[in-house]
Amino acid sequence: MGDELLITDDFLPVPVPETLTATYLVPMRGLPRVSPRTAVTALAGRLAEPAYGLARQMLASPLMSVDTRPIDEFPALPPDLLTAFGATREQLGRLAEATHVVVVRAEYRPGWPPAHEWAARAVAAAVAETVDGDVVDVFGLQFLDPATALRSLPDAQGRVRLVDWVLVPYSSDADGLWFTTKGLRRFGLLELQTQGVPDHLTRAWGAVLTGVASRLLRTWTDGLAGEEVPAFVQLPVLTTVTGHDIAVAYGNPEQHGATAPVLLRLELDPATDPEADSFLSLHPPAGHPGAPGRYFASACATLFSGIQPDVRYARRGDAMSKAVATARAALPDVRARYRAGALPAEAQLVVKYGLPGDDGPEFVWAAVTSWDTPERISGTSASDATIDPEVRIGTPVVVEATDVVDWALLGPTGVIEGGWTQAVLDSGDHPR
């Protein structure tokens, strides 16, 4: 469209699709009880602008279609993939009993706001409410109850949580974990991928990738702000991610995560199969020594504060001693929760333990990978030790429970529980 393709070492030209399509389904027994327009009108006062206005406008325009079909005429949805993306037995049961499906489709140009997605999801949720049914997001192969679908739409300040629109599945291979995003193509952007991520970073790297997606999506939509859709948007080859980016992506901007930025290199990985998707791959910066997994582990240690090594001396009766006692008293309970799978879904359990040294102990953190017996914890080091050159980020370690002085649950925006000794260190109430 008259755009000049500028290729430099600093920017990567990413092609822009001409139009984007969103598709949502509402399976139900029988036919709809009310019209889509009546269903959307019932959202007045509950759904903020601009989503409410977009839903009404697109519903009345050729940009959206709402059709009711016998479910046998619609391609069957794969139950195994639906289950993998969170479908419950009850939701799959309602799908199996459905006789009809309402199909909501919308088209729009790439840019912000993503009117096709917001409007189609709002209309589908409104229809589902009238029949006490479910919404199926065809792109993400996800079931959404109407309340969850409506909560994912922008609030009165126009804010959305990217985690409600972008998933981060992963799989394992010989080189570690392979992470991809699933959702950026809703906005016209290629999906991200990272390969060779250490196994113990399943939750942490998922959060990092979501933070990178949030930052790149802002750059992407800024490049689409003109009146005409450009043929390409230039993305920086070297992109940064901070704790703030992660906090924003998870809808917690007040937990601004003031961390040092982490650099990642962006590379276009075009698909060789015409039916397959191309990706934007994330790598360590050029010239980084060692395996990529080591860089990724170091990046997580930077972005999720509270897991750095330290050398401290606790005096009986001081604040540090009380912090250690508090943490150790809670060890049996956190082990029981860990073993029962009762920790928060996005939390990583880490423990802090001491390594003996000539000048006193050095305390380092390890991510727990198994805790079969109360006395011994298996994990991977979450930090590099100064005293012991064998203890490096990502290396396997075995920790005696008697050596543990603290533990913490790390979430996408930092410590969500525990970390008592770190709190003392951060407060300045303990001598260094």
Tab-separated table of C-alpha atoms in Angstrom:
chain	number	residue	atom	x	y	z
A	1	MET	CA	0.000	0.000	0.000
A	2	GLY	CA	2.844	2.287	-0.849
A	3	ASP	CA	4.898	1.366	2.236
A	4	GLU	CA	8.658	1.222	1.914
A	5	LEU	CA	10.139	-1.967	3.392
A	6	LEU	CA	13.017	-0.746	5.553
A	7	ILE	CA	15.330	-3.569	6.614
A	8	THR	CA	18.021	-2.726	9.162
A	9	ASP	CA	19.990	-4.535	11.851
A	10	ASP	CA	17.893	-2.791	14.508
A	11	PHE	CA	14.363	-3.517	13.295
A	12	LEU	CA	12.477	-6.513	11.969
A	13	PRO	CA	9.711	-5.888	9.375
A	14	VAL	CA	6.660	-8.020	10.258
A	15	PRO	CA	3.851	-8.342	7.670
A	16	VAL	CA	0.373	-7.063	8.548
A	17	PRO	CA	-2.745	-8.991	7.444
A	18	GLU	CA	-5.433	-6.968	5.675
A	19	THR	CA	-8.311	-8.176	7.879
A	20	LEU	CA	-8.822	-10.190	11.069
A	21	THR	CA	-11.688	-12.520	11.979
A	22	ALA	CA	-13.042	-13.602	15.374
A	23	THR	CA	-15.353	-16.620	15.789
A	24	TYR	CA	-17.264	-17.629	18.922
A	25	LEU	CA	-19.797	-20.411	19.450
A	26	VAL	CA	-22.681	-20.820	21.875
A	27	PRO	CA	-23.777	-24.492	22.013
A	28	MET	CA	-27.322	-24.997	23.323
A	29	ARG	CA	-30.223	-27.419	23.482
A	30	GLY	CA	-32.988	-26.134	21.260
A	31	LEU	CA	-33.151	-22.722	19.637
A	32	PRO	CA	-32.148	-19.295	21.085
A	33	ARG	CA	-34.722	-17.765	23.409
A	34	VAL	CA	-34.164	-14.132	22.398
A	35	SER	CA	-32.561	-12.276	19.513
A	36	PRO	CA	-28.856	-11.332	19.722
A	37	ARG	CA	-29.791	-7.634	19.732
A	38	THR	CA	-32.101	-8.095	22.735
A	39	ALA	CA	-29.426	-10.121	24.524
A	40	VAL	CA	-26.808	-7.404	23.989
A	41	THR	CA	-29.196	-4.671	25.134
A	42	ALA	CA	-29.471	-6.516	28.461
A	43	LEU	CA	-25.756	-5.788	29.017
A	44	ALA	CA	-26.396	-2.036	29.280
A	45	GLY	CA	-24.811	-0.709	32.455
A	46	ARG	CA	-22.826	-3.904	32.941
A	47	LEU	CA	-20.488	-3.748	29.947
A	48	ALA	CA	-18.274	-0.677	29.700
A	49	GLU	CA	-17.544	1.371	26.628
A	50	PRO	CA	-16.179	0.996	24.069
A	51	ALA	CA	-17.006	-2.740	24.073
A	52	TYR	CA	-20.757	-2.218	24.563
A	53	GLY	CA	-21.009	0.321	21.745
A	54	LEU	CA	-18.825	-1.782	19.446
A	55	ALA	CA	-21.007	-4.841	20.021
A	56	ARG	CA	-24.195	-2.930	19.157
A	57	GLN	CA	-22.662	-1.200	16.132
A	58	MET	CA	-21.067	-4.296	14.631
A	59	LEU	CA	-24.176	-6.365	15.265
A	60	ALA	CA	-26.085	-3.933	13.067
A	61	SER	CA	-23.412	-3.910	10.347
A	62	PRO	CA	-22.174	-6.331	7.663
A	63	LEU	CA	-18.964	-6.741	9.697
A	64	MET	CA	-20.703	-9.247	12.006
A	65	SER	CA	-22.851	-12.300	11.341
A	66	VAL	CA	-24.836	-14.341	13.903
A	67	ASP	CA	-26.184	-17.656	12.622
A	68	THR	CA	-27.948	-20.553	14.347
A	69	ARG	CA	-27.238	-24.003	12.946
A	70	PRO	CA	-27.917	-27.614	13.913
A	71	ILE	CA	-24.748	-28.655	15.686
A	72	ASP	CA	-24.263	-31.591	13.290
A	73	GLU	CA	-23.639	-29.080	10.492
A	74	PHE	CA	-20.691	-27.557	12.347
A	75	PRO	CA	-17.272	-29.282	12.390
A	76	ALA	CA	-16.821	-31.256	15.596
A	77	LEU	CA	-14.663	-29.608	18.247
A	78	PRO	CA	-11.776	-31.819	19.477
A	79	PRO	CA	-12.530	-32.744	23.119
A	80	ASP	CA	-8.900	-33.629	23.870
A	81	LEU	CA	-7.688	-30.157	22.895
A	82	LEU	CA	-10.604	-28.502	24.680
A	83	THR	CA	-9.618	-30.443	27.812
A	84	ALA	CA	-5.972	-29.440	27.398
A	85	PHE	CA	-7.054	-25.801	27.369
A	86	GLY	CA	-9.137	-26.096	30.530
A	87	ALA	CA	-12.559	-27.497	29.573
A	88	THR	CA	-14.356	-29.143	32.498
A	89	ARG	CA	-16.315	-32.381	32.387
A	90	GLU	CA	-19.532	-30.415	32.837
A	91	GLN	CA	-18.753	-28.138	29.883
A	92	LEU	CA	-17.914	-31.075	27.640
A	93	GLY	CA	-21.131	-32.744	28.778
A	94	ARG	CA	-23.218	-29.714	27.801
A	95	LEU	CA	-21.465	-29.645	24.427
A	96	ALA	CA	-22.309	-33.317	23.857
A	97	GLU	CA	-25.989	-32.663	24.675
A	98	ALA	CA	-26.287	-29.551	22.468
A	99	THR	CA	-28.577	-29.712	19.441
A	100	HIS	CA	-27.797	-26.286	17.985
A	101	VAL	CA	-24.960	-23.804	17.971
A	102	VAL	CA	-25.045	-20.022	17.577
A	103	VAL	CA	-22.046	-18.915	15.510
A	104	VAL	CA	-20.858	-15.324	16.029
A	105	ARG	CA	-18.315	-14.005	13.503
A	106	ALA	CA	-16.844	-10.549	13.143
A	107	GLU	CA	-14.235	-8.982	10.856
A	108	TYR	CA	-12.185	-5.829	11.283
A	109	ARG	CA	-8.901	-4.250	10.288
A	110	PRO	CA	-5.810	-4.787	12.445
A	111	GLY	CA	-5.273	-2.107	15.066
A	112	TRP	CA	-6.524	-0.916	18.421
A	113	PRO	CA	-9.161	-1.433	19.613
A	114	PRO	CA	-9.540	-5.021	18.327
A	115	ALA	CA	-13.212	-4.405	17.542
A	116	HIS	CA	-13.785	-7.842	15.970
A	117	GLU	CA	-12.706	-9.684	19.129
A	118	TRP	CA	-14.366	-7.423	21.687
A	119	ALA	CA	-17.666	-7.252	19.819
A	120	ALA	CA	-17.877	-10.956	18.942
A	121	ARG	CA	-17.019	-12.069	22.476
A	122	ALA	CA	-19.545	-9.631	23.968
A	123	VAL	CA	-22.359	-10.796	21.660
A	124	ALA	CA	-21.582	-14.481	22.284
A	125	ALA	CA	-21.509	-13.924	26.066
A	126	ALA	CA	-24.835	-12.056	25.923
A	127	VAL	CA	-26.472	-14.916	23.993
A	128	ALA	CA	-24.977	-17.555	26.311
A	129	GLU	CA	-26.385	-15.757	29.346
A	130	THR	CA	-29.927	-16.116	28.013
A	131	VAL	CA	-29.655	-19.930	27.904
A	132	ASP	CA	-27.337	-20.484	30.884
A	133	GLY	CA	-24.826	-21.784	28.385
A	134	ASP	CA	-21.140	-21.568	27.529
A	135	VAL	CA	-19.065	-19.533	25.118
A	136	VAL	CA	-16.487	-21.374	23.013
A	137	ASP	CA	-13.573	-19.260	21.785
A	138	VAL	CA	-12.710	-21.016	18.518
A	139	PHE	CA	-9.300	-19.365	18.193
A	140	GLY	CA	-8.126	-20.420	21.651
A	141	LEU	CA	-10.224	-23.632	21.781
A	142	GLN	CA	-11.391	-22.494	25.200
A	143	PHE	CA	-14.668	-22.690	27.058
A	144	LEU	CA	-15.663	-19.464	28.801
A	145	ASP	CA	-18.652	-19.024	31.051
A	146	PRO	CA	-20.507	-15.793	30.202
A	147	ALA	CA	-19.316	-13.983	33.345
A	148	THR	CA	-15.661	-14.807	32.592
A	149	ALA	CA	-16.059	-13.724	28.967
A	150	LEU	CA	-17.552	-10.390	30.016
A	151	ARG	CA	-14.838	-9.803	32.654
A	152	SER	CA	-12.182	-10.221	29.976
A	153	LEU	CA	-13.538	-7.215	28.067
A	154	PRO	CA	-12.195	-3.710	28.828
A	155	ASP	CA	-13.249	-2.039	32.065
A	156	ALA	CA	-14.422	1.563	32.421
A	157	GLN	CA	-10.793	2.732	32.046
A	158	GLY	CA	-10.341	0.697	28.872
A	159	ARG	CA	-7.982	-1.792	30.541
A	160	VAL	CA	-7.771	-5.478	29.646
A	161	ARG	CA	-5.642	-8.330	30.960
A	162	LEU	CA	-3.580	-9.842	28.173
A	163	VAL	CA	-3.668	-13.225	29.953
A	164	ASP	CA	-7.404	-13.343	29.174
A	165	TRP	CA	-6.598	-13.260	25.456
A	166	VAL	CA	-3.196	-14.924	25.078
A	167	LEU	CA	-2.331	-18.435	26.306
A	168	VAL	CA	1.215	-19.786	26.729
A	169	PRO	CA	1.275	-23.558	26.125
A	170	TYR	CA	4.532	-25.488	26.307
A	171	SER	CA	5.896	-28.943	25.527
A	172	SER	CA	9.108	-30.802	26.298
A	173	ASP	CA	11.847	-32.012	23.983
A	174	ALA	CA	15.466	-33.100	24.260
A	175	ASP	CA	16.694	-29.499	24.602
A	176	GLY	CA	14.252	-28.441	27.330
A	177	LEU	CA	10.874	-26.764	27.092
A	178	TRP	CA	9.365	-25.247	23.952
A	179	PHE	CA	7.048	-22.316	24.756
A	180	THR	CA	4.688	-20.612	22.328
A	181	THR	CA	2.007	-17.981	22.668
A	182	LYS	CA	-1.499	-18.600	21.371
A	183	GLY	CA	-3.489	-15.426	20.956
A	184	LEU	CA	-1.316	-12.723	19.394
A	185	ARG	CA	-2.671	-13.590	15.946
A	186	ARG	CA	-6.020	-12.256	17.185
A	187	PHE	CA	-4.366	-8.855	16.834
A	188	GLY	CA	-2.563	-9.647	13.564
A	189	LEU	CA	0.831	-10.194	15.216
A	190	LEU	CA	2.828	-13.412	14.760
A	191	GLU	CA	2.971	-15.712	17.774
A	192	LEU	CA	6.110	-15.815	19.935
A	193	GLN	CA	8.151	-18.902	20.706
A	194	THR	CA	11.157	-19.813	22.850
A	195	GLN	CA	13.047	-23.103	22.748
A	196	GLY	CA	15.532	-24.629	25.177
A	197	VAL	CA	13.959	-23.244	28.362
A	198	PRO	CA	15.045	-25.135	31.517
A	199	ASP	CA	12.376	-27.472	32.891
A	200	HIS	CA	12.085	-25.725	36.254
A	201	LEU	CA	11.000	-22.444	34.623
A	202	THR	CA	7.555	-23.612	33.477
A	203	ARG	CA	5.613	-20.924	35.347
A	204	ALA	CA	8.277	-18.237	35.358
A	205	TRP	CA	8.982	-18.289	31.624
A	206	GLY	CA	5.272	-18.381	30.813
A	207	ALA	CA	4.962	-15.107	32.724
A	208	VAL	CA	8.038	-13.656	31.002
A	209	LEU	CA	6.677	-14.557	27.563
A	210	THR	CA	3.369	-12.910	28.456
A	211	GLY	CA	5.237	-9.762	29.509
A	212	VAL	CA	7.184	-9.713	26.233
A	213	ALA	CA	3.912	-10.175	24.337
A	214	SER	CA	2.419	-7.204	26.186
A	215	ARG	CA	5.333	-4.938	25.277
A	216	LEU	CA	5.483	-6.038	21.622
A	217	LEU	CA	1.724	-5.710	21.246
A	218	ARG	CA	1.950	-2.053	22.299
A	219	THR	CA	4.631	-1.448	19.661
A	220	TRP	CA	2.581	-3.366	17.095
A	221	THR	CA	-0.648	-1.441	17.641
A	222	ASP	CA	1.234	1.869	17.728
A	223	GLY	CA	2.498	0.988	14.243
A	224	LEU	CA	-1.098	0.427	13.097
A	225	ALA	CA	-2.451	3.744	14.367
A	226	GLY	CA	-2.628	5.450	10.969
A	227	GLU	CA	-5.704	5.738	8.772
A	228	GLU	CA	-4.432	3.077	6.363
A	229	VAL	CA	-3.231	-0.407	7.285
A	230	PRO	CA	0.506	-0.586	6.510
A	231	ALA	CA	2.024	-3.598	4.774
A	232	PHE	CA	4.633	-4.011	7.530
A	233	VAL	CA	5.290	-2.899	11.093
A	234	GLN	CA	8.888	-2.538	12.244
A	235	LEU	CA	9.571	-4.331	15.543
A	236	PRO	CA	12.848	-3.863	17.438
A	237	VAL	CA	15.269	-6.774	17.056
A	238	LEU	CA	16.445	-6.207	20.625
A	239	THR	CA	13.386	-5.995	22.844
A	240	THR	CA	13.290	-5.520	26.598
A	241	VAL	CA	10.952	-6.861	29.248
A	242	THR	CA	10.583	-5.703	32.846
A	243	GLY	CA	8.573	-6.707	35.868
A	244	HIS	CA	6.214	-3.865	35.010
A	245	ASP	CA	5.432	-5.422	31.612
A	246	ILE	CA	4.563	-8.695	33.329
A	247	ALA	CA	2.431	-6.966	35.966
A	248	VAL	CA	0.484	-5.061	33.298
A	249	ALA	CA	-0.117	-8.243	31.280
A	250	TYR	CA	-1.606	-9.891	34.372
A	251	GLY	CA	-3.778	-6.899	35.182
A	252	ASN	CA	-1.777	-5.795	38.238
A	253	PRO	CA	-0.138	-2.525	37.135
A	254	GLU	CA	0.018	-1.315	40.736
A	255	GLN	CA	2.489	-4.139	41.360
A	256	HIS	CA	4.781	-2.314	39.024
A	257	GLY	CA	7.655	-4.761	39.410
A	258	ALA	CA	10.442	-2.193	39.251
A	259	THR	CA	13.097	-4.596	38.003
A	260	ALA	CA	16.099	-4.168	35.770
A	261	PRO	CA	15.153	-4.701	32.111
A	262	VAL	CA	16.082	-7.981	30.441
A	263	LEU	CA	17.196	-7.966	26.797
A	264	LEU	CA	15.926	-10.560	24.325
A	265	ARG	CA	16.656	-10.876	20.613
A	266	LEU	CA	13.754	-11.211	18.184
A	267	GLU	CA	14.111	-13.339	15.058
A	268	LEU	CA	11.588	-14.159	12.329
A	269	ASP	CA	11.121	-17.920	11.981
A	270	PRO	CA	9.075	-18.401	8.786
A	271	ALA	CA	7.076	-21.600	8.354
A	272	THR	CA	8.287	-24.035	5.697
A	273	ASP	CA	4.813	-25.621	5.442
A	274	PRO	CA	2.199	-23.325	3.808
A	275	GLU	CA	-0.380	-24.657	6.293
A	276	ALA	CA	1.796	-23.942	9.345
A	277	ASP	CA	2.285	-20.695	11.264
A	278	SER	CA	5.371	-18.515	11.268
A	279	PHE	CA	6.776	-17.404	14.619
A	280	LEU	CA	8.785	-14.629	16.192
A	281	SER	CA	11.493	-16.472	18.128
A	282	LEU	CA	13.102	-15.104	21.280
A	283	HIS	CA	16.825	-15.676	21.829
A	284	PRO	CA	19.542	-14.339	24.136
A	285	PRO	CA	21.338	-11.267	22.759
A	286	ALA	CA	23.976	-12.019	20.127
A	287	GLY	CA	27.317	-12.928	21.638
A	288	HIS	CA	25.898	-14.283	24.895
A	289	PRO	CA	28.220	-17.096	26.046
A	290	GLY	CA	26.829	-20.461	27.065
A	291	ALA	CA	23.551	-22.240	26.456
A	292	PRO	CA	20.375	-20.184	25.919
A	293	GLY	CA	18.740	-21.911	28.890
A	294	ARG	CA	21.259	-20.372	31.244
A	295	TYR	CA	20.399	-16.895	29.966
A	296	PHE	CA	16.688	-17.559	30.342
A	297	ALA	CA	17.207	-18.723	33.935
A	298	SER	CA	19.249	-15.610	34.691
A	299	ALA	CA	16.521	-13.453	33.122
A	300	CYS	CA	13.912	-15.000	35.424
A	301	ALA	CA	16.136	-14.407	38.442
A	302	THR	CA	16.345	-10.731	37.446
A	303	LEU	CA	12.629	-10.295	36.783
A	304	PHE	CA	11.328	-12.131	39.835
A	305	SER	CA	13.057	-10.331	42.660
A	306	GLY	CA	13.625	-12.000	45.989
A	307	ILE	CA	15.647	-14.986	44.781
A	308	GLN	CA	19.140	-13.514	44.740
A	309	PRO	CA	21.936	-15.057	46.828
A	310	ASP	CA	23.147	-13.210	49.902
A	311	VAL	CA	25.602	-13.618	52.748
A	312	ARG	CA	24.125	-12.555	56.098
A	313	TYR	CA	24.695	-13.286	59.763
A	314	ALA	CA	21.642	-13.646	61.990
A	315	ARG	CA	21.858	-12.814	65.687
A	316	ARG	CA	19.651	-14.590	68.195
A	317	GLY	CA	16.602	-12.500	68.973
A	318	ASP	CA	16.895	-10.084	66.054
A	319	ALA	CA	14.413	-9.626	63.220
A	320	MET	CA	16.238	-12.110	61.001
A	321	SER	CA	16.043	-14.874	63.596
A	322	LYS	CA	12.302	-14.311	63.905
A	323	ALA	CA	11.935	-14.416	60.132
A	324	VAL	CA	13.813	-17.722	59.906
A	325	ALA	CA	11.731	-19.190	62.740
A	326	THR	CA	8.506	-18.116	61.020
A	327	ALA	CA	9.557	-19.674	57.727
A	328	ARG	CA	10.717	-22.944	59.281
A	329	ALA	CA	7.533	-23.300	61.339
A	330	ALA	CA	5.498	-23.100	58.130
A	331	LEU	CA	7.589	-25.663	56.196
A	332	PRO	CA	5.377	-28.710	56.982
A	333	ASP	CA	2.276	-26.856	55.843
A	334	VAL	CA	3.750	-25.614	52.556
A	335	ARG	CA	5.126	-29.112	51.832
A	336	ALA	CA	1.655	-30.593	52.378
A	337	ARG	CA	0.123	-28.011	50.046
A	338	TYR	CA	2.833	-28.615	47.450
A	339	ARG	CA	2.315	-32.378	47.576
A	340	ALA	CA	-1.464	-31.992	47.350
A	341	GLY	CA	-1.264	-29.634	44.365
A	342	ALA	CA	-2.964	-26.974	46.476
A	343	LEU	CA	-0.600	-24.093	45.717
A	344	PRO	CA	-1.873	-21.240	43.502
A	345	ALA	CA	-1.907	-22.308	39.865
A	346	GLU	CA	0.721	-19.778	38.773
A	347	ALA	CA	3.004	-20.127	41.807
A	348	GLN	CA	6.530	-21.572	41.883
A	349	LEU	CA	7.779	-22.831	45.263
A	350	VAL	CA	11.377	-21.852	46.068
A	351	VAL	CA	13.417	-22.493	49.209
A	352	LYS	CA	16.398	-20.621	50.636
A	353	TYR	CA	19.195	-22.616	52.213
A	354	GLY	CA	22.716	-22.052	53.468
A	355	LEU	CA	26.006	-23.074	51.890
A	356	PRO	CA	28.881	-23.170	54.427
A	357	GLY	CA	31.851	-20.879	53.804
A	358	ASP	CA	34.978	-19.691	55.612
A	359	ASP	CA	33.480	-16.241	56.178
A	360	GLY	CA	30.014	-17.441	57.058
A	361	PRO	CA	27.139	-19.065	55.186
A	362	GLU	CA	25.936	-17.971	51.761
A	363	PHE	CA	22.183	-18.301	51.325
A	364	VAL	CA	20.906	-19.242	47.881
A	365	TRP	CA	17.506	-20.059	46.445
A	366	ALA	CA	16.363	-23.242	44.693
A	367	ALA	CA	13.177	-23.981	42.767
A	368	VAL	CA	11.506	-27.090	44.203
A	369	THR	CA	10.991	-29.922	41.704
A	370	SER	CA	10.053	-32.702	44.160
A	371	TRP	CA	9.677	-33.105	47.927
A	372	ASP	CA	8.958	-36.781	48.507
A	373	THR	CA	10.255	-36.978	52.075
A	374	PRO	CA	10.059	-34.236	54.710
A	375	GLU	CA	13.832	-34.328	55.252
A	376	ARG	CA	15.073	-33.819	51.702
A	377	ILE	CA	14.080	-31.454	48.864
A	378	SER	CA	15.061	-31.857	45.210
A	379	GLY	CA	15.270	-28.765	43.063
A	380	THR	CA	17.228	-26.655	40.639
A	381	SER	CA	19.325	-23.701	41.672
A	382	ALA	CA	17.635	-20.363	41.103
A	383	SER	CA	20.833	-18.367	41.582
A	384	ASP	CA	24.605	-18.606	41.158
A	385	ALA	CA	26.556	-19.273	44.342
A	386	THR	CA	29.791	-17.445	45.085
A	387	ILE	CA	31.118	-20.012	47.546
A	388	ASP	CA	30.433	-23.156	45.513
A	389	PRO	CA	31.223	-22.923	41.771
A	390	GLU	CA	29.155	-26.069	41.148
A	391	VAL	CA	25.933	-24.322	42.206
A	392	ARG	CA	24.784	-22.428	39.149
A	393	ILE	CA	21.398	-21.297	37.843
A	394	GLY	CA	19.542	-24.314	36.513
A	395	THR	CA	21.810	-26.978	38.040
A	396	PRO	CA	20.138	-29.778	40.073
A	397	VAL	CA	20.521	-29.528	43.850
A	398	VAL	CA	19.422	-31.579	46.846
A	399	VAL	CA	18.593	-29.533	49.932
A	400	GLU	CA	18.370	-30.870	53.468
A	401	ALA	CA	15.259	-29.465	55.129
A	402	THR	CA	17.340	-28.640	58.217
A	403	ASP	CA	19.354	-26.209	56.060
A	404	VAL	CA	16.271	-24.286	54.866
A	405	VAL	CA	15.948	-20.792	56.348
A	406	ASP	CA	13.118	-19.439	54.177
A	407	TRP	CA	10.672	-20.295	51.419
A	408	ALA	CA	8.494	-18.323	49.042
A	409	LEU	CA	5.812	-18.719	46.421
A	410	LEU	CA	6.720	-16.745	43.316
A	411	GLY	CA	3.941	-15.532	41.024
A	412	PRO	CA	4.045	-13.604	37.757
A	413	THR	CA	4.548	-10.308	39.609
A	414	GLY	CA	6.940	-11.428	42.362
A	415	VAL	CA	6.621	-12.970	45.832
A	416	ILE	CA	3.004	-13.779	46.689
A	417	GLU	CA	3.652	-15.644	49.959
A	418	GLY	CA	6.630	-16.212	52.231
A	419	GLY	CA	10.026	-14.598	51.738
A	420	TRP	CA	10.281	-13.436	55.370
A	421	THR	CA	14.091	-13.157	55.408
A	422	GLN	CA	14.084	-11.169	52.188
A	423	ALA	CA	11.547	-8.774	53.699
A	424	VAL	CA	13.919	-8.187	56.618
A	425	LEU	CA	16.842	-7.566	54.255
A	426	ASP	CA	14.793	-5.182	52.131
A	427	SER	CA	13.623	-3.273	55.210
A	428	GLY	CA	17.165	-2.520	56.327
A	429	ASP	CA	16.501	-3.917	59.821
A	430	HIS	CA	19.304	-6.443	59.512
A	431	PRO	CA	23.068	-5.694	59.445
A	432	ARG	CA	24.935	-6.726	56.332
